[in-house]
Short mmCIF file of N, CA and C in Angstrom, two decimals:
data_model
loop_
_atom_site.label_atom_id
_atom_site.label_comp_id
_atom_site.label_asym_id
_atom_site.label_seq_id
_atom_site.Cartn_x
_atom_site.Cartn_y
_atom_site.Cartn_z
N MET A 1 163.12 100.46 25.94
CA MET A 1 161.96 100.33 26.06
C MET A 1 161.97 99.10 27.14
N GLY A 2 161.41 99.34 28.13
CA GLY A 2 161.16 97.86 28.83
C GLY A 2 160.13 96.99 29.07
N TRP A 3 160.18 95.84 29.51
CA TRP A 3 159.45 94.77 29.48
C TRP A 3 158.42 95.03 30.60
N VAL A 4 157.00 94.72 30.46
CA VAL A 4 156.04 94.55 31.08
C VAL A 4 156.14 93.67 32.68
N ARG A 5 156.02 94.39 33.61
CA ARG A 5 156.53 94.09 34.93
C ARG A 5 155.17 92.97 35.27
N GLY A 6 156.02 91.87 35.68
CA GLY A 6 154.92 90.50 36.07
C GLY A 6 154.35 89.82 35.08
N ALA A 7 154.93 89.89 33.61
CA ALA A 7 154.06 89.37 32.49
C ALA A 7 154.14 88.24 32.82
N SER A 8 153.26 87.53 32.09
CA SER A 8 152.82 85.90 32.42
C SER A 8 153.92 84.78 31.81
N SER A 9 154.26 83.99 32.19
CA SER A 9 154.84 82.99 31.92
C SER A 9 154.28 81.94 32.25
N ARG A 10 153.17 81.73 32.00
CA ARG A 10 152.16 80.42 32.52
C ARG A 10 151.61 79.50 30.84
N GLY A 11 151.88 78.64 30.93
CA GLY A 11 151.37 78.11 29.67
C GLY A 11 152.46 77.73 28.49
N GLY A 12 151.84 77.25 27.56
CA GLY A 12 152.30 77.32 26.20
C GLY A 12 153.91 77.01 26.19
N GLY A 13 154.55 76.86 27.01
CA GLY A 13 156.17 76.47 27.19
C GLY A 13 156.97 77.73 27.13
N VAL A 14 156.30 78.70 27.46
CA VAL A 14 157.08 80.04 27.40
C VAL A 14 158.45 79.95 28.24
N ALA A 15 157.88 79.68 29.55
CA ALA A 15 159.21 79.40 30.37
C ALA A 15 158.71 78.86 31.61
N SER A 16 159.42 78.25 32.04
CA SER A 16 159.41 77.27 33.56
C SER A 16 159.07 78.43 34.48
N PRO A 17 158.21 77.89 35.74
CA PRO A 17 157.72 78.72 36.52
C PRO A 17 159.13 79.29 37.55
N THR A 18 160.09 78.76 37.55
CA THR A 18 161.37 79.60 38.25
C THR A 18 162.20 80.24 37.01
N THR A 19 162.30 80.11 36.00
CA THR A 19 163.03 80.42 34.95
C THR A 19 162.37 81.41 34.24
N PRO A 20 162.14 83.17 34.07
CA PRO A 20 161.25 83.54 33.67
C PRO A 20 162.08 84.12 32.08
N THR A 21 161.38 83.71 30.91
CA THR A 21 161.97 84.04 29.66
C THR A 21 162.26 85.32 29.31
N PRO A 22 163.61 85.90 29.12
CA PRO A 22 164.13 87.32 28.94
C PRO A 22 163.03 87.76 27.87
N PRO A 23 162.92 89.12 27.54
CA PRO A 23 162.66 89.95 26.84
C PRO A 23 163.22 89.27 25.29
N GLY A 24 162.48 89.25 24.30
CA GLY A 24 163.28 88.70 22.92
C GLY A 24 163.94 87.57 23.10
N MET A 25 164.17 87.09 23.88
CA MET A 25 164.53 85.48 24.06
C MET A 25 163.63 84.23 24.05
N LEU A 26 162.29 84.79 23.61
CA LEU A 26 161.11 83.72 23.42
C LEU A 26 161.96 82.50 22.58
N GLU A 27 161.70 81.25 22.86
CA GLU A 27 162.20 80.17 21.84
C GLU A 27 161.20 80.09 20.81
N ARG A 28 161.63 79.86 19.38
CA ARG A 28 160.94 79.95 18.14
C ARG A 28 161.17 78.26 18.07
N THR A 29 159.95 78.01 17.74
CA THR A 29 159.53 76.33 17.54
C THR A 29 159.36 75.98 16.21
N GLY A 30 159.35 77.24 15.56
CA GLY A 30 159.07 77.06 13.70
C GLY A 30 157.70 76.94 13.46
N ASN A 31 156.99 76.92 14.58
CA ASN A 31 155.41 76.74 14.46
C ASN A 31 154.80 78.31 14.29
N ILE A 32 154.10 78.80 13.65
CA ILE A 32 154.06 79.92 14.16
C ILE A 32 152.70 80.33 15.12
N LYS A 33 151.49 79.03 15.13
CA LYS A 33 150.60 79.16 15.92
C LYS A 33 150.91 79.15 17.40
N THR A 34 152.28 78.01 17.84
CA THR A 34 152.59 78.09 18.69
C THR A 34 153.39 79.68 19.24
N ILE A 35 154.17 80.02 18.27
CA ILE A 35 154.90 81.29 18.67
C ILE A 35 153.78 82.70 18.91
N LEU A 36 152.83 82.59 18.45
CA LEU A 36 151.98 83.80 18.42
C LEU A 36 150.90 83.59 19.82
N THR A 37 151.13 82.28 20.17
CA THR A 37 150.40 81.95 21.26
C THR A 37 151.53 82.22 22.50
N GLN A 38 152.62 81.74 22.51
CA GLN A 38 153.48 82.51 23.17
C GLN A 38 153.80 83.58 23.55
N LEU A 39 153.58 84.22 22.78
CA LEU A 39 153.53 85.76 22.49
C LEU A 39 152.44 86.49 23.01
N ALA A 40 151.30 86.08 22.90
CA ALA A 40 150.37 86.61 23.69
C ALA A 40 150.60 86.41 25.37
N GLN A 41 150.96 85.24 25.52
CA GLN A 41 150.83 84.56 27.02
C GLN A 41 152.14 85.70 27.65
N GLN A 42 153.07 85.85 26.86
CA GLN A 42 154.47 86.47 27.36
C GLN A 42 153.95 88.57 27.65
N VAL A 43 153.14 88.65 26.66
CA VAL A 43 152.80 90.41 26.78
C VAL A 43 151.62 90.30 27.73
N SER A 44 150.79 89.53 27.70
CA SER A 44 149.91 89.80 29.02
C SER A 44 150.20 90.06 30.39
N SER A 45 150.21 90.89 30.95
CA SER A 45 150.11 90.85 32.24
C SER A 45 149.16 91.28 33.47
N SER A 46 148.13 91.56 32.93
CA SER A 46 146.63 92.12 33.42
C SER A 46 145.90 90.79 34.17
N GLY A 47 146.25 89.72 33.29
CA GLY A 47 145.03 88.66 33.47
C GLY A 47 144.19 88.68 32.42
N LYS A 48 144.02 89.75 31.81
CA LYS A 48 143.09 89.51 30.46
C LYS A 48 143.67 89.58 29.31
N GLY A 49 144.91 89.22 29.06
CA GLY A 49 145.33 88.84 28.00
C GLY A 49 144.86 88.60 26.80
N ILE A 50 144.65 87.24 26.96
CA ILE A 50 144.29 86.14 25.52
C ILE A 50 142.94 85.63 25.87
N ARG A 51 142.29 86.22 24.77
CA ARG A 51 140.78 85.87 24.83
C ARG A 51 140.60 84.39 23.91
N SER A 52 141.34 84.42 22.79
CA SER A 52 141.09 83.48 21.85
C SER A 52 142.08 83.78 20.46
N LEU A 53 141.98 82.64 20.33
CA LEU A 53 143.62 82.07 19.11
C LEU A 53 142.94 81.35 18.25
N THR A 54 142.51 81.51 17.12
CA THR A 54 141.73 80.89 16.07
C THR A 54 142.48 81.01 14.64
N TRP A 55 141.82 80.09 13.93
CA TRP A 55 142.65 79.80 12.60
C TRP A 55 141.58 80.16 11.62
N ARG A 56 141.78 80.85 10.12
CA ARG A 56 141.18 81.02 9.18
C ARG A 56 141.85 81.55 8.16
N MET A 57 141.33 81.64 7.06
CA MET A 57 141.95 82.03 5.50
C MET A 57 141.97 83.42 5.26
N ASN A 58 142.90 84.14 4.80
CA ASN A 58 142.70 85.72 4.59
C ASN A 58 143.60 85.89 3.15
N SER A 59 143.05 87.00 2.53
CA SER A 59 143.58 87.27 1.20
C SER A 59 143.39 88.72 1.12
N ASP A 60 143.23 89.64 2.16
CA ASP A 60 143.14 90.95 1.67
C ASP A 60 144.31 91.72 1.74
N ASP A 61 144.41 92.69 1.35
CA ASP A 61 145.60 93.96 0.90
C ASP A 61 145.05 94.96 1.97
N GLY A 62 145.82 96.02 1.31
CA GLY A 62 145.95 97.47 1.99
C GLY A 62 146.54 97.71 3.32
N PHE A 63 147.69 97.68 3.53
CA PHE A 63 148.70 97.33 4.70
C PHE A 63 149.41 98.69 4.92
N MET A 64 149.50 99.05 6.44
CA MET A 64 150.35 100.01 6.82
C MET A 64 151.70 99.81 7.40
N PRO A 65 152.42 100.93 7.49
CA PRO A 65 153.60 100.38 8.33
C PRO A 65 153.81 99.97 9.80
N LEU A 66 154.32 99.23 10.50
CA LEU A 66 154.26 99.00 12.16
C LEU A 66 154.13 100.10 12.34
N ALA A 67 155.31 101.33 12.09
CA ALA A 67 155.19 102.34 12.97
C ALA A 67 153.79 103.16 13.01
N LEU A 68 152.91 102.79 12.44
CA LEU A 68 151.75 103.53 12.85
C LEU A 68 150.76 103.09 13.61
N LEU A 69 151.49 101.84 14.26
CA LEU A 69 150.67 101.21 15.70
C LEU A 69 150.54 102.87 16.44
N LYS A 70 149.45 102.77 16.68
CA LYS A 70 149.12 103.91 17.94
C LYS A 70 148.56 103.21 19.34
N ALA A 71 148.60 103.93 20.31
CA ALA A 71 148.45 103.15 21.57
C ALA A 71 147.33 103.68 21.99
N GLU A 72 146.33 103.97 21.30
CA GLU A 72 145.11 104.37 21.65
C GLU A 72 144.30 103.01 22.09
N PRO A 73 143.71 103.21 23.13
CA PRO A 73 142.42 101.93 22.81
C PRO A 73 141.59 101.90 21.88
N GLY A 74 141.07 100.45 21.40
CA GLY A 74 140.22 100.47 20.07
C GLY A 74 141.11 100.53 19.02
N ALA A 75 142.11 100.11 19.00
CA ALA A 75 142.88 100.09 17.50
C ALA A 75 142.93 98.48 17.46
N THR A 76 142.84 97.95 16.14
CA THR A 76 142.97 96.86 15.87
C THR A 76 143.98 96.64 14.82
N VAL A 77 145.09 95.84 14.99
CA VAL A 77 146.49 95.87 14.44
C VAL A 77 146.50 94.62 13.79
N ARG A 78 146.98 94.19 12.39
CA ARG A 78 146.97 92.68 11.73
C ARG A 78 148.41 92.99 11.34
N VAL A 79 149.04 91.78 11.94
CA VAL A 79 150.38 91.79 11.02
C VAL A 79 150.61 90.42 10.24
N GLU A 80 150.87 90.55 8.95
CA GLU A 80 150.59 89.32 8.09
C GLU A 80 152.04 88.99 7.62
N MET A 81 152.28 88.05 7.44
CA MET A 81 153.92 87.45 7.34
C MET A 81 153.80 86.41 6.38
N MET A 82 154.67 86.19 5.14
CA MET A 82 154.67 85.27 4.50
C MET A 82 156.37 85.29 3.93
N GLU A 83 156.79 84.10 4.08
CA GLU A 83 158.23 83.91 3.37
C GLU A 83 158.32 83.94 1.89
N GLY A 84 159.20 84.52 1.47
CA GLY A 84 159.02 84.82 0.01
C GLY A 84 158.40 85.99 -0.74
N VAL A 85 157.99 85.85 -1.90
CA VAL A 85 157.24 87.30 -2.45
C VAL A 85 156.04 87.45 -2.41
N TRP A 86 154.92 88.41 -2.37
CA TRP A 86 153.81 88.44 -2.46
C TRP A 86 153.15 87.91 -3.64
N SER A 87 152.20 87.46 -3.70
CA SER A 87 151.20 87.33 -5.22
C SER A 87 150.00 87.28 -4.85
N SER A 88 149.36 88.21 -5.88
CA SER A 88 147.76 88.51 -5.58
C SER A 88 146.78 86.99 -5.57
N GLY A 89 145.93 87.28 -4.62
CA GLY A 89 144.69 86.45 -4.84
C GLY A 89 145.16 85.06 -4.09
N ASP A 90 146.41 84.84 -3.16
CA ASP A 90 146.55 83.58 -2.90
C ASP A 90 145.79 83.77 -1.64
N GLY A 91 145.38 82.46 -1.04
CA GLY A 91 144.66 82.56 0.11
C GLY A 91 146.14 82.40 1.28
N ALA A 92 145.51 83.19 2.46
CA ALA A 92 146.69 83.20 3.34
C ALA A 92 146.26 82.54 4.60
N ALA A 93 147.23 81.67 5.59
CA ALA A 93 147.08 81.10 6.53
C ALA A 93 146.63 82.18 7.36
N GLU A 94 145.84 82.21 8.06
CA GLU A 94 145.65 83.40 9.34
C GLU A 94 145.27 82.65 10.69
N TRP A 95 146.69 83.44 11.69
CA TRP A 95 146.16 83.01 13.26
C TRP A 95 145.93 84.36 13.79
N SER A 96 144.93 84.60 14.29
CA SER A 96 144.54 85.63 15.09
C SER A 96 144.21 85.60 16.49
N PHE A 97 144.57 86.72 17.35
CA PHE A 97 144.14 86.37 18.71
C PHE A 97 143.66 87.60 19.30
N THR A 98 142.80 87.81 20.24
CA THR A 98 142.63 89.39 20.53
C THR A 98 142.89 89.31 22.00
N PHE A 99 143.82 90.45 21.97
CA PHE A 99 144.64 91.08 23.50
C PHE A 99 143.74 92.35 23.99
N GLN A 100 143.32 92.23 25.34
CA GLN A 100 143.06 93.57 26.11
C GLN A 100 143.90 93.64 26.96
N GLY A 101 144.91 94.88 26.68
CA GLY A 101 145.62 95.25 27.79
C GLY A 101 145.98 97.08 27.88
N THR A 102 146.80 97.60 28.23
CA THR A 102 147.10 98.63 27.96
C THR A 102 147.72 99.47 27.29
N PRO A 103 147.64 100.77 26.70
CA PRO A 103 148.24 101.16 25.66
C PRO A 103 150.07 101.23 25.85
N GLU A 104 150.44 100.95 26.87
CA GLU A 104 151.91 100.50 26.88
C GLU A 104 152.13 99.11 26.68
N GLU A 105 151.04 98.09 27.24
CA GLU A 105 151.55 96.87 26.38
C GLU A 105 151.45 97.00 25.10
N ALA A 106 150.36 97.83 24.48
CA ALA A 106 150.26 97.54 22.62
C ALA A 106 151.95 98.11 22.26
N VAL A 107 152.66 99.31 22.86
CA VAL A 107 153.89 99.60 22.59
C VAL A 107 154.98 98.12 22.59
N ILE A 108 154.81 97.63 23.74
CA ILE A 108 155.85 96.33 24.17
C ILE A 108 155.42 95.47 22.86
N LEU A 109 154.21 95.06 22.71
CA LEU A 109 153.95 94.04 21.79
C LEU A 109 154.66 94.54 20.32
N ARG A 110 154.09 95.67 19.64
CA ARG A 110 155.01 95.81 18.46
C ARG A 110 156.37 95.93 18.60
N SER A 111 157.08 96.32 19.53
CA SER A 111 158.60 96.17 19.68
C SER A 111 159.01 94.58 20.01
N PHE A 112 158.05 93.67 20.60
CA PHE A 112 158.67 92.43 20.20
C PHE A 112 158.71 91.91 19.21
N ILE A 113 157.29 92.32 18.44
CA ILE A 113 157.01 91.50 17.06
C ILE A 113 158.49 91.98 16.17
N GLU A 114 158.35 93.32 16.30
CA GLU A 114 159.54 94.01 15.34
C GLU A 114 161.10 92.95 15.76
N GLY A 115 161.26 92.92 16.78
CA GLY A 115 162.46 92.47 17.05
C GLY A 115 162.35 90.78 17.09
N GLN A 116 161.48 90.15 17.02
CA GLN A 116 161.37 88.77 17.29
C GLN A 116 161.79 88.34 15.71
N TRP A 117 161.51 89.18 14.92
CA TRP A 117 161.80 88.65 13.37
C TRP A 117 162.35 89.57 12.31
N ARG A 118 163.06 90.15 13.08
CA ARG A 118 163.93 91.26 12.34
C ARG A 118 165.37 90.52 12.44
N ARG A 119 165.73 89.85 10.93
CA ARG A 119 166.85 89.42 10.84
C ARG A 119 167.76 89.39 9.85
N GLY A 120 167.39 90.70 9.08
CA GLY A 120 168.06 91.13 7.92
C GLY A 120 167.66 90.42 6.76
N GLY A 121 168.51 90.57 5.71
CA GLY A 121 167.75 90.19 4.31
C GLY A 121 166.08 90.64 3.69
N ASP A 122 166.25 90.30 2.48
CA ASP A 122 164.78 90.78 2.02
C ASP A 122 164.06 89.92 1.24
N ARG A 123 164.50 88.73 1.68
CA ARG A 123 163.53 87.47 1.14
C ARG A 123 162.31 87.07 1.86
N ASP A 124 162.00 87.86 3.15
CA ASP A 124 160.43 87.33 3.85
C ASP A 124 160.01 89.08 4.08
N LEU A 125 158.99 88.86 4.18
CA LEU A 125 158.16 90.46 4.12
C LEU A 125 157.10 90.09 5.31
N ILE A 126 157.26 91.40 6.09
CA ILE A 126 155.78 91.21 6.48
C ILE A 126 155.13 92.54 6.77
N LYS A 127 153.94 92.34 6.50
CA LYS A 127 153.25 94.12 6.12
C LYS A 127 152.03 93.88 7.42
N TYR A 128 151.93 95.18 7.77
CA TYR A 128 150.77 95.38 8.48
C TYR A 128 149.46 96.65 8.30
N GLN A 129 148.45 96.50 9.03
CA GLN A 129 147.21 96.98 9.01
C GLN A 129 146.91 97.90 10.42
N LEU A 130 146.61 98.98 10.35
CA LEU A 130 146.27 99.38 11.57
C LEU A 130 144.41 100.04 11.21
N THR A 131 143.62 99.98 11.96
CA THR A 131 142.31 100.03 11.94
C THR A 131 141.71 100.91 12.92
N TYR A 132 140.77 101.61 13.00
CA TYR A 132 140.27 102.29 14.09
C TYR A 132 138.60 102.45 13.85
N ASP A 133 137.51 102.20 14.87
CA ASP A 133 136.26 102.22 14.93
C ASP A 133 135.85 103.08 15.80
N PRO A 134 135.50 104.53 15.11
CA PRO A 134 135.49 104.95 13.98
C PRO A 134 136.72 105.36 13.18
N PRO A 135 136.82 105.09 11.92
CA PRO A 135 138.27 105.25 11.42
C PRO A 135 138.83 106.95 11.76
N LEU A 136 140.37 106.99 12.06
CA LEU A 136 140.85 108.06 12.10
C LEU A 136 142.02 108.24 10.87
N THR A 137 142.53 109.45 11.17
CA THR A 137 143.58 109.98 9.57
C THR A 137 144.79 109.94 10.51
N TRP A 138 145.89 110.11 9.51
CA TRP A 138 146.89 109.95 9.87
C TRP A 138 148.22 110.12 8.56
N SER A 139 148.95 110.96 8.50
CA SER A 139 150.34 110.65 7.85
C SER A 139 151.41 109.79 7.93
N ASP A 140 151.41 109.24 6.81
CA ASP A 140 152.41 108.00 7.19
C ASP A 140 154.24 108.64 7.32
N GLN A 141 154.28 109.81 6.90
CA GLN A 141 155.23 110.55 6.86
C GLN A 141 156.27 109.85 6.01
N GLY A 142 155.97 109.71 4.82
CA GLY A 142 156.69 109.18 3.69
C GLY A 142 157.34 107.52 3.84
N GLU A 143 156.91 107.04 4.86
CA GLU A 143 157.38 105.66 5.25
C GLU A 143 156.96 104.89 4.58
N ASP A 144 157.53 103.89 3.71
CA ASP A 144 157.21 102.26 3.04
C ASP A 144 156.43 101.87 3.88
N TRP A 145 155.05 101.05 3.32
CA TRP A 145 154.36 100.34 4.04
C TRP A 145 154.46 99.21 3.76
N ILE A 146 155.71 98.87 3.41
CA ILE A 146 156.26 97.40 3.86
C ILE A 146 157.64 97.46 4.38
N ARG A 147 157.52 96.84 5.16
CA ARG A 147 159.01 96.45 6.20
C ARG A 147 159.51 95.05 5.78
N ARG A 148 160.68 95.32 5.14
CA ARG A 148 161.56 93.99 5.09
C ARG A 148 162.00 93.35 6.22
N LEU A 149 161.39 92.62 6.52
CA LEU A 149 161.66 91.81 8.22
C LEU A 149 161.46 90.29 7.80
N THR A 150 162.38 89.82 8.33
CA THR A 150 162.22 88.03 8.44
C THR A 150 162.42 87.38 9.72
N ARG A 151 161.84 86.60 9.70
CA ARG A 151 161.78 85.59 11.02
C ARG A 151 162.12 84.04 10.77
N ALA A 152 162.60 83.31 11.74
CA ALA A 152 163.39 82.07 11.72
C ALA A 152 162.12 80.54 11.34
N GLY A 153 162.31 80.19 10.40
CA GLY A 153 161.47 78.56 10.77
C GLY A 153 159.78 78.70 10.25
N LEU A 154 158.94 79.64 9.94
CA LEU A 154 157.86 79.74 9.66
C LEU A 154 157.64 79.49 8.10
N GLY A 155 158.33 78.99 7.50
CA GLY A 155 157.62 78.19 5.70
C GLY A 155 157.11 79.23 5.59
N THR A 156 156.29 78.69 4.63
CA THR A 156 156.00 79.46 3.19
C THR A 156 154.50 80.13 3.44
N GLN A 157 154.02 80.20 4.77
CA GLN A 157 152.51 80.50 5.41
C GLN A 157 152.91 81.86 5.47
N MET A 158 151.31 82.60 5.61
CA MET A 158 151.12 84.21 6.03
C MET A 158 150.69 83.74 7.31
N ALA A 159 150.72 84.67 8.31
CA ALA A 159 149.96 84.68 9.70
C ALA A 159 149.40 85.96 9.88
N THR A 160 148.35 86.09 10.59
CA THR A 160 147.80 87.54 10.99
C THR A 160 147.62 87.58 12.35
N ILE A 161 148.13 88.74 12.80
CA ILE A 161 147.91 88.85 14.30
C ILE A 161 147.03 89.92 14.47
N GLY A 162 145.94 89.82 15.23
CA GLY A 162 144.74 91.06 15.68
C GLY A 162 144.95 90.85 16.82
N LEU A 163 145.06 92.43 17.05
CA LEU A 163 145.53 92.96 18.40
C LEU A 163 144.03 93.93 19.03
N GLU A 164 143.51 93.72 19.76
CA GLU A 164 141.92 94.63 20.03
C GLU A 164 142.66 95.28 21.30
N LEU A 165 142.76 96.57 21.22
CA LEU A 165 142.94 97.17 23.07
C LEU A 165 141.48 97.53 23.63
N SER A 166 141.32 97.35 24.73
CA SER A 166 140.11 97.77 25.16
C SER A 166 139.96 99.18 25.50
N ALA A 167 139.00 99.76 25.97
CA ALA A 167 139.07 101.27 26.19
C ALA A 167 139.40 101.25 27.84
N GLN A 168 140.33 101.72 28.64
CA GLN A 168 140.64 101.71 29.76
C GLN A 168 139.81 102.79 30.33
#
């Protein structure tokens, strides 16, 4: 899958003006908020991309596989990451950003998230939730809803990415 042509490299230290960052080579600083900001800037190609980046606490459950991320406008995707094991009732550090782009950009974002943190092993987990308004139905085709993915240097915090696609 190709990268969005003309993807923004402005701000956030994503890349210098003369040296764009290749896909999958985004520098990881160890700070999840910085990484998510860079991710949003890297994916946005339309100039509408990043609207907000906020901090809040979250301890919700009921997540689906990332494979279920569909490319239809109107989807909201949350990606929650924590190093170690899941424990119920724990408040989780959450960062969310609103991204408005094309369905194709949603697929690229999904691939980027998978590739950025897929490092092997089973110490770290990332779990995903996909919601629609109004709700849609789907089959997970037997896929496990927890993907054993890892990522570097993010400590023991959890983070949530909220992706909202505008109706085009």
